[in-house]
Structures are given as structure tokens and as C-alpha cells.
Tab-separated table of C-alpha atoms and ligand atoms in Angstrom:
chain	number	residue	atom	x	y	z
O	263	UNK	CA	127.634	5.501	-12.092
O	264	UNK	CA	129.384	5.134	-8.842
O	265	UNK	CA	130.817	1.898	-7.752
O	266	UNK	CA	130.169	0.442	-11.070
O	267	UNK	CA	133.961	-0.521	-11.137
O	268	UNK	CA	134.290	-1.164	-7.945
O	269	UNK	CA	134.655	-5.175	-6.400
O	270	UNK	CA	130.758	-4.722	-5.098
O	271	UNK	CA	128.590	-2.391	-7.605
O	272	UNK	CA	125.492	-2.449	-4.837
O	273	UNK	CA	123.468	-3.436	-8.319
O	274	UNK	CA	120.374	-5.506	-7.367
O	275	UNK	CA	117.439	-4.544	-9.250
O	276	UNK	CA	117.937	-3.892	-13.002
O	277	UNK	CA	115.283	-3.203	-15.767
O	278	UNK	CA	116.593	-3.205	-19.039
O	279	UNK	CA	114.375	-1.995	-22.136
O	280	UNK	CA	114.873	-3.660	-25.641
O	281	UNK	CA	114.935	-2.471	-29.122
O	282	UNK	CA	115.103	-3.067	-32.333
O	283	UNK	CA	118.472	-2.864	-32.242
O	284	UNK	CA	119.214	-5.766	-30.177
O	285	UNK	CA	117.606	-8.203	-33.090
O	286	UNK	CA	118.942	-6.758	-35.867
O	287	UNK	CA	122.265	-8.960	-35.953
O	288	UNK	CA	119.931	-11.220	-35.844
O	289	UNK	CA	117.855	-10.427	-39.249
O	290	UNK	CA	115.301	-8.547	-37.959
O	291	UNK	CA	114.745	-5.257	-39.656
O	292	UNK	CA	114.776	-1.817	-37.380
O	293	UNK	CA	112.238	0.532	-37.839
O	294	UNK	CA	114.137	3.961	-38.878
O	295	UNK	CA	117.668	2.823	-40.615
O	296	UNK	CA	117.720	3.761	-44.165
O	297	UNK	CA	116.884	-0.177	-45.496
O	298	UNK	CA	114.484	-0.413	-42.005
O	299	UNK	CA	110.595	-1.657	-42.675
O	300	UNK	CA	109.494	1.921	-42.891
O	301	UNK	CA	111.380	2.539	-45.716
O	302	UNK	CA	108.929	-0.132	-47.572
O	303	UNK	CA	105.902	0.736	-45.292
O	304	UNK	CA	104.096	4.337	-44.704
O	305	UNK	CA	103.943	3.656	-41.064
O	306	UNK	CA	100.496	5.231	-40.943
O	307	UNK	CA	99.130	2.759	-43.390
O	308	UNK	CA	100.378	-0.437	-41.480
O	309	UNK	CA	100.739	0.473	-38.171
O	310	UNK	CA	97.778	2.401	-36.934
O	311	UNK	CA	94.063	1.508	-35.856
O	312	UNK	CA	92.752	3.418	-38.215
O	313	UNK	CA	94.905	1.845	-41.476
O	314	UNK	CA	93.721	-1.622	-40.445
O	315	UNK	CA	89.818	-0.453	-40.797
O	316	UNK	CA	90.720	1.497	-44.124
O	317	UNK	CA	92.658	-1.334	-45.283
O	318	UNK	CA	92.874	-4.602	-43.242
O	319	UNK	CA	94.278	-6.997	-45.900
O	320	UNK	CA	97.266	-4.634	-46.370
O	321	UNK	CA	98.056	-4.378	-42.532
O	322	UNK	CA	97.367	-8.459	-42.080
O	323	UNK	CA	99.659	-9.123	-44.876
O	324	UNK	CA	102.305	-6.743	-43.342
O	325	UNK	CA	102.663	-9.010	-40.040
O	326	UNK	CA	101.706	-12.508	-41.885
O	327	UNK	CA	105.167	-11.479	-43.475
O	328	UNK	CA	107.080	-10.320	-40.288
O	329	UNK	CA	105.493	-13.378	-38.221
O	330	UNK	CA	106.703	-16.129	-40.968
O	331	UNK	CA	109.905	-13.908	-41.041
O	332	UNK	CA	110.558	-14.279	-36.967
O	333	UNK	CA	110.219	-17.955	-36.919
O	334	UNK	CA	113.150	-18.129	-39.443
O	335	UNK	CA	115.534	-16.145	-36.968
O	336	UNK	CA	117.494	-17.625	-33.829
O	337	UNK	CA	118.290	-15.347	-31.030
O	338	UNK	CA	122.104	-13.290	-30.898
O	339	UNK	CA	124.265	-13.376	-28.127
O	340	UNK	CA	122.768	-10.092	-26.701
O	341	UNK	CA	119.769	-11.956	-26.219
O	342	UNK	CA	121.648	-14.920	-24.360
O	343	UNK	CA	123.368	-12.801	-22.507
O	344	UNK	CA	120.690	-10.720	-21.203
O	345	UNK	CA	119.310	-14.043	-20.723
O	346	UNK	CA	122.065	-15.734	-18.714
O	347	UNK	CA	122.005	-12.105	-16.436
O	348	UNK	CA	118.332	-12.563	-15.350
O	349	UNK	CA	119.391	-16.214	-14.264
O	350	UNK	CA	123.137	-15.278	-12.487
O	351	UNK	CA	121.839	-11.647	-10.878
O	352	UNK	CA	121.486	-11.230	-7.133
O	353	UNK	CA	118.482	-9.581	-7.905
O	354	UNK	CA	115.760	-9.166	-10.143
O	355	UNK	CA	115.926	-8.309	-14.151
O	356	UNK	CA	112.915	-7.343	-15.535
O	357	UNK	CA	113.358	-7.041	-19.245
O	358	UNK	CA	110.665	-4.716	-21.006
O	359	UNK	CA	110.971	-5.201	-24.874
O	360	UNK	CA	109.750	-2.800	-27.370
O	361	UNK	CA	110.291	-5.730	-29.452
O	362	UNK	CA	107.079	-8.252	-31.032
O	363	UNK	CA	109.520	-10.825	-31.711
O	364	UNK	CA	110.302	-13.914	-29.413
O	365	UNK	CA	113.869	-14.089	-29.380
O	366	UNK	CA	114.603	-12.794	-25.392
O	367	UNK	CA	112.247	-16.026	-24.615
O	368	UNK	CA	113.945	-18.450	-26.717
O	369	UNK	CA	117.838	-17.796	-25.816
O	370	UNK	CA	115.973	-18.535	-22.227
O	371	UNK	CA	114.619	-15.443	-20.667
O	372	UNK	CA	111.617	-16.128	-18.240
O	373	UNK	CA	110.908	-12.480	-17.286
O	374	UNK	CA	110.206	-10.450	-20.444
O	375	UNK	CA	107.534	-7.900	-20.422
O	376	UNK	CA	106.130	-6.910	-24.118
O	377	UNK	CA	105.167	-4.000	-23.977
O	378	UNK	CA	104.463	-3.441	-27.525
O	379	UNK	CA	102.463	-6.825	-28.133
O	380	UNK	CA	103.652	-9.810	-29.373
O	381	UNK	CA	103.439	-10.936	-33.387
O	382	UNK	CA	103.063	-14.598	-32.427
O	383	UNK	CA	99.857	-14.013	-30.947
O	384	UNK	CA	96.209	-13.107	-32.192
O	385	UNK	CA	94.217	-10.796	-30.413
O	386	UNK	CA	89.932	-11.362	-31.053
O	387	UNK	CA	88.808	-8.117	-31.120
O	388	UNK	CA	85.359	-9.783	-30.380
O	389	UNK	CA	85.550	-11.737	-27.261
O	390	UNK	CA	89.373	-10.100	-26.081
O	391	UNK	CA	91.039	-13.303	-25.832
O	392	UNK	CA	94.699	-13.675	-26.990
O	393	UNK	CA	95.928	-16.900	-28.706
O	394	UNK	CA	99.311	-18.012	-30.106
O	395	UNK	CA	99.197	-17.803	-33.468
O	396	UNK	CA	102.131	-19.084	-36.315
O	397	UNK	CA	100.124	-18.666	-39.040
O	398	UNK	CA	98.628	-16.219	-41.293
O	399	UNK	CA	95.420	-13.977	-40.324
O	400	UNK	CA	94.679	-12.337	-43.852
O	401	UNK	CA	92.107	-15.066	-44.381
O	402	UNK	CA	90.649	-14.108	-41.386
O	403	UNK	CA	90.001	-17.264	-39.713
O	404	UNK	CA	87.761	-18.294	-36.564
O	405	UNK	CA	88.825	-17.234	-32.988
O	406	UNK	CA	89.998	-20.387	-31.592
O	407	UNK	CA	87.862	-19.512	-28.318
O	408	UNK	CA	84.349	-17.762	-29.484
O	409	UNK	CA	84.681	-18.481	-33.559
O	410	UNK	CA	84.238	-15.049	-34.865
O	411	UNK	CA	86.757	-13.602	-37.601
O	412	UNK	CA	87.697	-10.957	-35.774
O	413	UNK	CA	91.449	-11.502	-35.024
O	414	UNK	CA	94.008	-8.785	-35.204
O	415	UNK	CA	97.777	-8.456	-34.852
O	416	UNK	CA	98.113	-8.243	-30.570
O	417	UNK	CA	100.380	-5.360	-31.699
O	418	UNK	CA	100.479	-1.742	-30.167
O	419	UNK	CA	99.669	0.486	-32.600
O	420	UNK	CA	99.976	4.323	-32.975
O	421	UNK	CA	97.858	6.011	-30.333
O	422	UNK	CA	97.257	2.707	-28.577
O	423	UNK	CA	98.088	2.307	-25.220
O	424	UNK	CA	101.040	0.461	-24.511
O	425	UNK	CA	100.664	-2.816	-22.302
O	426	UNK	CA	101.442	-3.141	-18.623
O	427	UNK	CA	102.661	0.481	-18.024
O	428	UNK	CA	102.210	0.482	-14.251
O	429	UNK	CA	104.872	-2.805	-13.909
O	430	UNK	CA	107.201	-1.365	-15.721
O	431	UNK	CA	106.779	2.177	-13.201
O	432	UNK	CA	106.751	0.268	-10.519
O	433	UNK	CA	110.114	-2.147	-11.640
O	434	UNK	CA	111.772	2.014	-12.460
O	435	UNK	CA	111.176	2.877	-9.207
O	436	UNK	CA	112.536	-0.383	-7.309
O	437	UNK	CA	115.598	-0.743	-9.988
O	438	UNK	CA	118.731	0.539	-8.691
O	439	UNK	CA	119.701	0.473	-12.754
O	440	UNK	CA	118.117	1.112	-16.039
O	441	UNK	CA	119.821	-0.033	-19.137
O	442	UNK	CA	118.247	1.351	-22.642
O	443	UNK	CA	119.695	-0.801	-25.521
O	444	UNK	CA	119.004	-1.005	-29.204
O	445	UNK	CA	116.431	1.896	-29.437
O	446	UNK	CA	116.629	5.246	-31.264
O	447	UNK	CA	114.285	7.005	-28.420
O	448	UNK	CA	111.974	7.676	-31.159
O	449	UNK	CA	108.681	6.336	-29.508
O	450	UNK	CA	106.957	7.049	-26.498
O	451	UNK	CA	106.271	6.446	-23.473
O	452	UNK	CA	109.315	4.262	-23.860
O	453	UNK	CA	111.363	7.120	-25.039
O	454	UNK	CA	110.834	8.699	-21.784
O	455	UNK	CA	111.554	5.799	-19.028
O	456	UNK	CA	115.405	7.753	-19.010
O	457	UNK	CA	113.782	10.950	-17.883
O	458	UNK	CA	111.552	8.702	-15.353
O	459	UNK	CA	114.574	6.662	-14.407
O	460	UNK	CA	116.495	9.860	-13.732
O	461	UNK	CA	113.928	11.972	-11.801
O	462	UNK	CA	113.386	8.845	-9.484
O	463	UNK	CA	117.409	8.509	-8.571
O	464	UNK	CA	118.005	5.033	-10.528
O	465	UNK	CA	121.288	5.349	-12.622
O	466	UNK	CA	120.705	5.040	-16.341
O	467	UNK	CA	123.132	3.071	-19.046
O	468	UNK	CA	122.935	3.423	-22.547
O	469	UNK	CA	123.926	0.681	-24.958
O	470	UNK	CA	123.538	1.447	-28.532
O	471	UNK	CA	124.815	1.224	-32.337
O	472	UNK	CA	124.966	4.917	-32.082
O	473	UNK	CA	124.013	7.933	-30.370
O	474	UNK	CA	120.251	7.457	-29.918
O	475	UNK	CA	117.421	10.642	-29.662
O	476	UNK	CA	117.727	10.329	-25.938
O	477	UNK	CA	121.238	9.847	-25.492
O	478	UNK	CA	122.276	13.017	-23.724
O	479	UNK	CA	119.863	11.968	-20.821
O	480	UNK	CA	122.150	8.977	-19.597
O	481	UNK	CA	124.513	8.873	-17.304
O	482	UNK	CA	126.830	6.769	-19.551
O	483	UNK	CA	126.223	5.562	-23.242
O	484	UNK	CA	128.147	2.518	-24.750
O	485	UNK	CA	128.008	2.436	-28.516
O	486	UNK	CA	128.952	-0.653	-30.958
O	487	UNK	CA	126.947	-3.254	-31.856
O	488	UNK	CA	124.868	-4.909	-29.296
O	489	UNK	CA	126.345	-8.819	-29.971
O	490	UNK	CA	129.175	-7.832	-28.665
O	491	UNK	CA	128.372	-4.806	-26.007
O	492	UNK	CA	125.467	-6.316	-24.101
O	493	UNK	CA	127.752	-9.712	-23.266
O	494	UNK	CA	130.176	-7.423	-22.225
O	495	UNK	CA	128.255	-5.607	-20.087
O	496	UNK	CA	126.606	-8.133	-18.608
O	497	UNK	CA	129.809	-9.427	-17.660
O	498	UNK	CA	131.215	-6.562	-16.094
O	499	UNK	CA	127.871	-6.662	-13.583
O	500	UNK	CA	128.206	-10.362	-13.411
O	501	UNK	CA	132.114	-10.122	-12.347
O	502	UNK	CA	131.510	-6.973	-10.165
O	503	UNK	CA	128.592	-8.597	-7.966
O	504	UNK	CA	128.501	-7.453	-4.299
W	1400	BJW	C1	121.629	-1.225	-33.000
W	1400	BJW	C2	122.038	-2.208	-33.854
W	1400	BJW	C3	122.878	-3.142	-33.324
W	1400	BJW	C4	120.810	-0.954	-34.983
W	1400	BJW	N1	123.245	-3.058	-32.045
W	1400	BJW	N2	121.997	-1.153	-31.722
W	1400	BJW	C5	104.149	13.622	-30.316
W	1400	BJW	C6	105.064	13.703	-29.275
W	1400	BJW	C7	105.233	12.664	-28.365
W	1400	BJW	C8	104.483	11.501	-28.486
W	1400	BJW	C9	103.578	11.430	-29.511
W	1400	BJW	C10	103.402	12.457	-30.405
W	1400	BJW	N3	102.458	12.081	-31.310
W	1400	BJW	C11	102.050	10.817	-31.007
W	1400	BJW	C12	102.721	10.431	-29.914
W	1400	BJW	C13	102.625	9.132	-29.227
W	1400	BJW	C14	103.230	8.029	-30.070
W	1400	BJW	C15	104.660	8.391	-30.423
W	1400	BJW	O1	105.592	8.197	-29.654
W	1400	BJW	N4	104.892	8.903	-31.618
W	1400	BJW	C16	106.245	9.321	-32.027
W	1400	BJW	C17	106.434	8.960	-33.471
W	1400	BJW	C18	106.427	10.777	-31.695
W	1400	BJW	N5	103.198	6.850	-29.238
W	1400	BJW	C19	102.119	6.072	-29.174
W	1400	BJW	O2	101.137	6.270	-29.869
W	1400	BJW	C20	102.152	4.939	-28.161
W	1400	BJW	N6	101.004	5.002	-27.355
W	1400	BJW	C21	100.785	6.027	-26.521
W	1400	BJW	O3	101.542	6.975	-26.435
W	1400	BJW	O4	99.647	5.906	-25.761
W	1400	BJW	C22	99.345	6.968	-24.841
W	1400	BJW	C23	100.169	6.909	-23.584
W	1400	BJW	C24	100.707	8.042	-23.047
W	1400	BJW	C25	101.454	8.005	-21.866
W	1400	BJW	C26	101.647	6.813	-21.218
W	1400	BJW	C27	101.091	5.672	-21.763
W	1400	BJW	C28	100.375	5.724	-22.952
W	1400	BJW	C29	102.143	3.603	-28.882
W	1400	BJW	C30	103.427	3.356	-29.593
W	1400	BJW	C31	103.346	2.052	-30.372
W	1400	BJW	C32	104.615	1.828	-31.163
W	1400	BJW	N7	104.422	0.796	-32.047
W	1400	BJW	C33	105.514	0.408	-32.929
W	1400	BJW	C34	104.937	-0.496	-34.019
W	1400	BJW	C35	104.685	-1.865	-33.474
W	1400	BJW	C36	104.204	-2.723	-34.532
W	1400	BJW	C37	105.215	-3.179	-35.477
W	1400	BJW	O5	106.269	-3.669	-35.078
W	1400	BJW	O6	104.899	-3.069	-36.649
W	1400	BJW	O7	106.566	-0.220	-32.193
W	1400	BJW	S1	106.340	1.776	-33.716
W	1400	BJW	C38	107.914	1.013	-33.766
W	1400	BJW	O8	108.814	1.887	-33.044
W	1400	BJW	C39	107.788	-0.288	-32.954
W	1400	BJW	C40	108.987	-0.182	-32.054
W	1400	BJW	O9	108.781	-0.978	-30.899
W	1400	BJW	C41	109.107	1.286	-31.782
W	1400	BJW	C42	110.488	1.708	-31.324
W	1400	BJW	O10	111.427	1.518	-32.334
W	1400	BJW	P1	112.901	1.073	-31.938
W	1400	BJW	O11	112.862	-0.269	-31.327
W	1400	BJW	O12	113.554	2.145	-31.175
W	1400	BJW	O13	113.575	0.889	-33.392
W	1400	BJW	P2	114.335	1.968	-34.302
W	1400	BJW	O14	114.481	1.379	-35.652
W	1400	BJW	O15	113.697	3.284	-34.213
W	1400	BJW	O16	115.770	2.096	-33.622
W	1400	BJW	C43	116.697	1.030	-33.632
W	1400	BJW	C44	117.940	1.501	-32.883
W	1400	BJW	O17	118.824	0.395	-32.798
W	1400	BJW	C45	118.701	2.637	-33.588
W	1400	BJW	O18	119.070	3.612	-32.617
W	1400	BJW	C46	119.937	1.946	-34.143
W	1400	BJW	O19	121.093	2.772	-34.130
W	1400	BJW	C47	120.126	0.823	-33.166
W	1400	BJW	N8	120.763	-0.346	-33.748
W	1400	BJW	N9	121.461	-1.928	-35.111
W	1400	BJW	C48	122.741	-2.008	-31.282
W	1400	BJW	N10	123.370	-4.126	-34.090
């Protein structure tokens, strides 16, 4: 990663993309540990289109759980750090987040791209509108904006597509860095930003608990737990700026 230790790193456009990882010293469970949701959850019966026809009660109850769970949780200092980069950087920091929690917004970042949907809001599958939502659905209650009882978890499922795909191509292709932390590489098309990162020139960082899926397609993987890597980090690029 050449002049990353140098006095000016020539960093000024970074997009980082979020995992579970980064919110898991803050409570929140990761997907594929060995205590991780999926352990309790088939992930085809909560986390597909086709489980919430076959059983919609079962899915709503699922993320009336996890969305009463997130507003219990306060953000780590990988999210205020990440936050506190986007603010200091000569540049731009678009942060894409796998994540449906709301924990990059609340330690104070303004640019956050979900692009895996967001548990505090409800998507009406009638008229398409998206309201915030901190309560339960499995009651199904009235749209706020046409009054059907058609609201969903705005989640990505499996075989969904994932939101705003060609902002987060175009932020690869202007970022002169791309930082994957917290995230096994399990999933795509997040999975596969490194390989997209790589073929376009953009250097590529790794910062994880452990070796993720991916890992051997980075230039340079940090591992340890992200509370105390991503501050770090962000230091480093914050000391280092040309
Ligand atoms: C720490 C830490 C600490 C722990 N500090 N680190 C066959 C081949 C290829 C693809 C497919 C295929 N069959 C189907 C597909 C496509 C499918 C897919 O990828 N499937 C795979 C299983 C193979 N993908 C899709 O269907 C996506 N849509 C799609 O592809 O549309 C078509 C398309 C094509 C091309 C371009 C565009 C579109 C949709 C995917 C939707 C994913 N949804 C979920 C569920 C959301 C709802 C919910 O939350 O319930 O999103 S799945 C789940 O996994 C969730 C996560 O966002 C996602 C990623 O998980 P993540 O964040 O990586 O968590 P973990 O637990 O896996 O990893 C945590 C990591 O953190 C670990 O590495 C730990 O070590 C680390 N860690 N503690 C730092 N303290």
C-alpha cells in the first residue's frame, strides 16, 4: 500500500464496507460464529422472500426481536471512529454497511449507505413507501401512508437485490482506498467489492477478527478486534494526511 507510512499517504477518497463484525462488541450478534443468529435461525426460514409468504409471523417475530434488541445497544468506538474519519478526511468516506442496525448514524456518521436495508424501517409492500418504524410488525398494522397491512422488514433478503449498487461502483471506482472490516466475505455482491476494488487499481485493507473468506485478495489484512483496530487505523490515515 505505498506511501501508507509515509508523512503524505495521497489518501482522498475512501469507501469502507461494514460488517457484522464491527457491532458485535457492541451486542449485536454476527451471522456465522458458533453462538451467531443462525445458529437459532435456519436462514432460509427467516431470511428469504419466500419464508416470509410460507410463514410471515415467524419471519416478523424474528426482526420485532432484533429491532427491540438494536435500540438497547449504543455504538463502539469503531463506529465513532469511523465516524470522526468521515468528519476529519480531506476527502470523501462513503461508508456502505452490510449492517440493518443504526449504530454508524448514531456515534455521528452522516454518509452511510445500507445496503442491506435498514431494521428500523417498514417497507409497504403495497404502495412502496418506507417508514421508520420502532415497533413491532407481527400484528400487521396500517401503512402509515396508504393504510394497508402490508408492511415488511425493509431488509435484503436472499436473492433480493441489494440497494444502491451503482453508488457504491461508482464510490469503488473514485476511492483511492477500500477498507473491508468486520465481514466473513460470505455474501455477495459484497463479498466481491475486493475483487472490484482490485481490478479497478484502488488499494484494498482488510480489518478483521480473523482471516475472513476473502482475505487472500487484500493487499494488507489487520486482524484483532475492531474496537480497538478501526481507531487505530483511522488514526494512522488521520496522522498521515497529505
Ligand atoms: C469481528 C468481530 C470483532 C466478529 N471485530 N471483526 C452462490 C454463489 C454466489 C452467490 C450466490 C450463490 N447463491 C446465491 C447467491 C447470492 C446470495 C449469496 O451471496 N449467497 C451466499 C450464501 C453464497 N446473495 C444474495 O442473494 C444477495 N442478492 C443478490 O445477489 O442479488 C443479485 C445480484 C447480483 C449481482 C449484483 C447485484 C445483485 C442478497 C444478500 C442479502 C443478505 N442478507 C443478509 C440478511 C439480512 C437480514 C438480516 O439481518 O436478517 O445480510 S445475510 C447476512 O449476511 C446479513 C449480512 O449483512 C450478511 C453478511 O454477513 P457478515 O456481516 O459478513 O457477518 P458474518 O457473521 O458472516 O461475519 C462476521 C465477521 O466479523 C466474521 O468474519 C468475524 O470473524 C468478524 N468479527 N467479531 C472484528 N469484534
Amino acid at each position: 500500500m505505498g506511501g501508507m507510512n509515509g508523512k503524505s499517504n495521497g489518501i482522498r477518497n475512501i469507501v469502507v464496507l461494514t460488517g457484522a463484525g464491527v457491532s458485535a462488541e457492541s451486542g449485536i450478534d454476527t451471522f456465522r460464529a458458533s453462538d451467531g443468529l443462525w445458529e437459532q435461525h435456519r436462514v432460509e426460514d427467516v431470511a428469504t422472500p419466500e419464508a416470509f409468504e410460507r410463514d410471515p409471523d415467524l419471519v416478523q417475530r424474528f426482526y420485532d426481536m432484533r429491532r427491540e434488541a438494536v435500540q438497547t445497544k449504543d455504538p463502539n468506538p469503531a463506529h465513532f471512529a469511523l465516524a470522526k474519519l468521515q468528519r476529519e478526511l480531506d476527502g470523501n468516506l462513503l461508508i456502505v454497511t452490510q449492517n440493518i442496525d443504526d449504530l454508524h448514524e448514531r456515534a455521528g456518521a452522516e454518509d452511510v449507505l445500507h445496503m442491506h436495508g435498514e431494521i428500523l424501517n417498514a417497507w409497504c409492500t403495497s404502495c412502496d413507501v418506507r417508514s421508520r418504524w420502532t415497533g413491532t410488525l407481527i400484528e400487521r398494522p396500517a401503512c402509515p401512508e396508504c393504510g394497508d397491512a402490508a408492511l415488511r422488514p425493509d431488509i435484503v433478503w436472499f436473492g433480493e437485490m441489494p440497494y444502491r449498487m451503482d453508488e457504491i461502483f461508482d464510490a469503488i471506482r473514485e476511492a483511492d482506498l477500500f477498507v473491508s472490516i468486520g465481514t466473513s466475505g460470505a455474501v455477495y455482491p459484497a463479498a466481491g467489492f475486493v475483487r472490484d476494488a482490485k481490478s479497478l487499481g484502488v488499494a484494498t485493507l482488510e480489518l478483521n477478527l480473523e482471516r475472513s473468506q476473502g482475505s487472500h485478495w487484500f493487499d494488507e489484512s489487520r486482524l484483532g478486534p475492531a474496537g480497538t483496530i478501526v481507531p487505530e487505523w483511522v488514526q494512522e490515515i488521520l496522522d498521515n494526511k497529505g
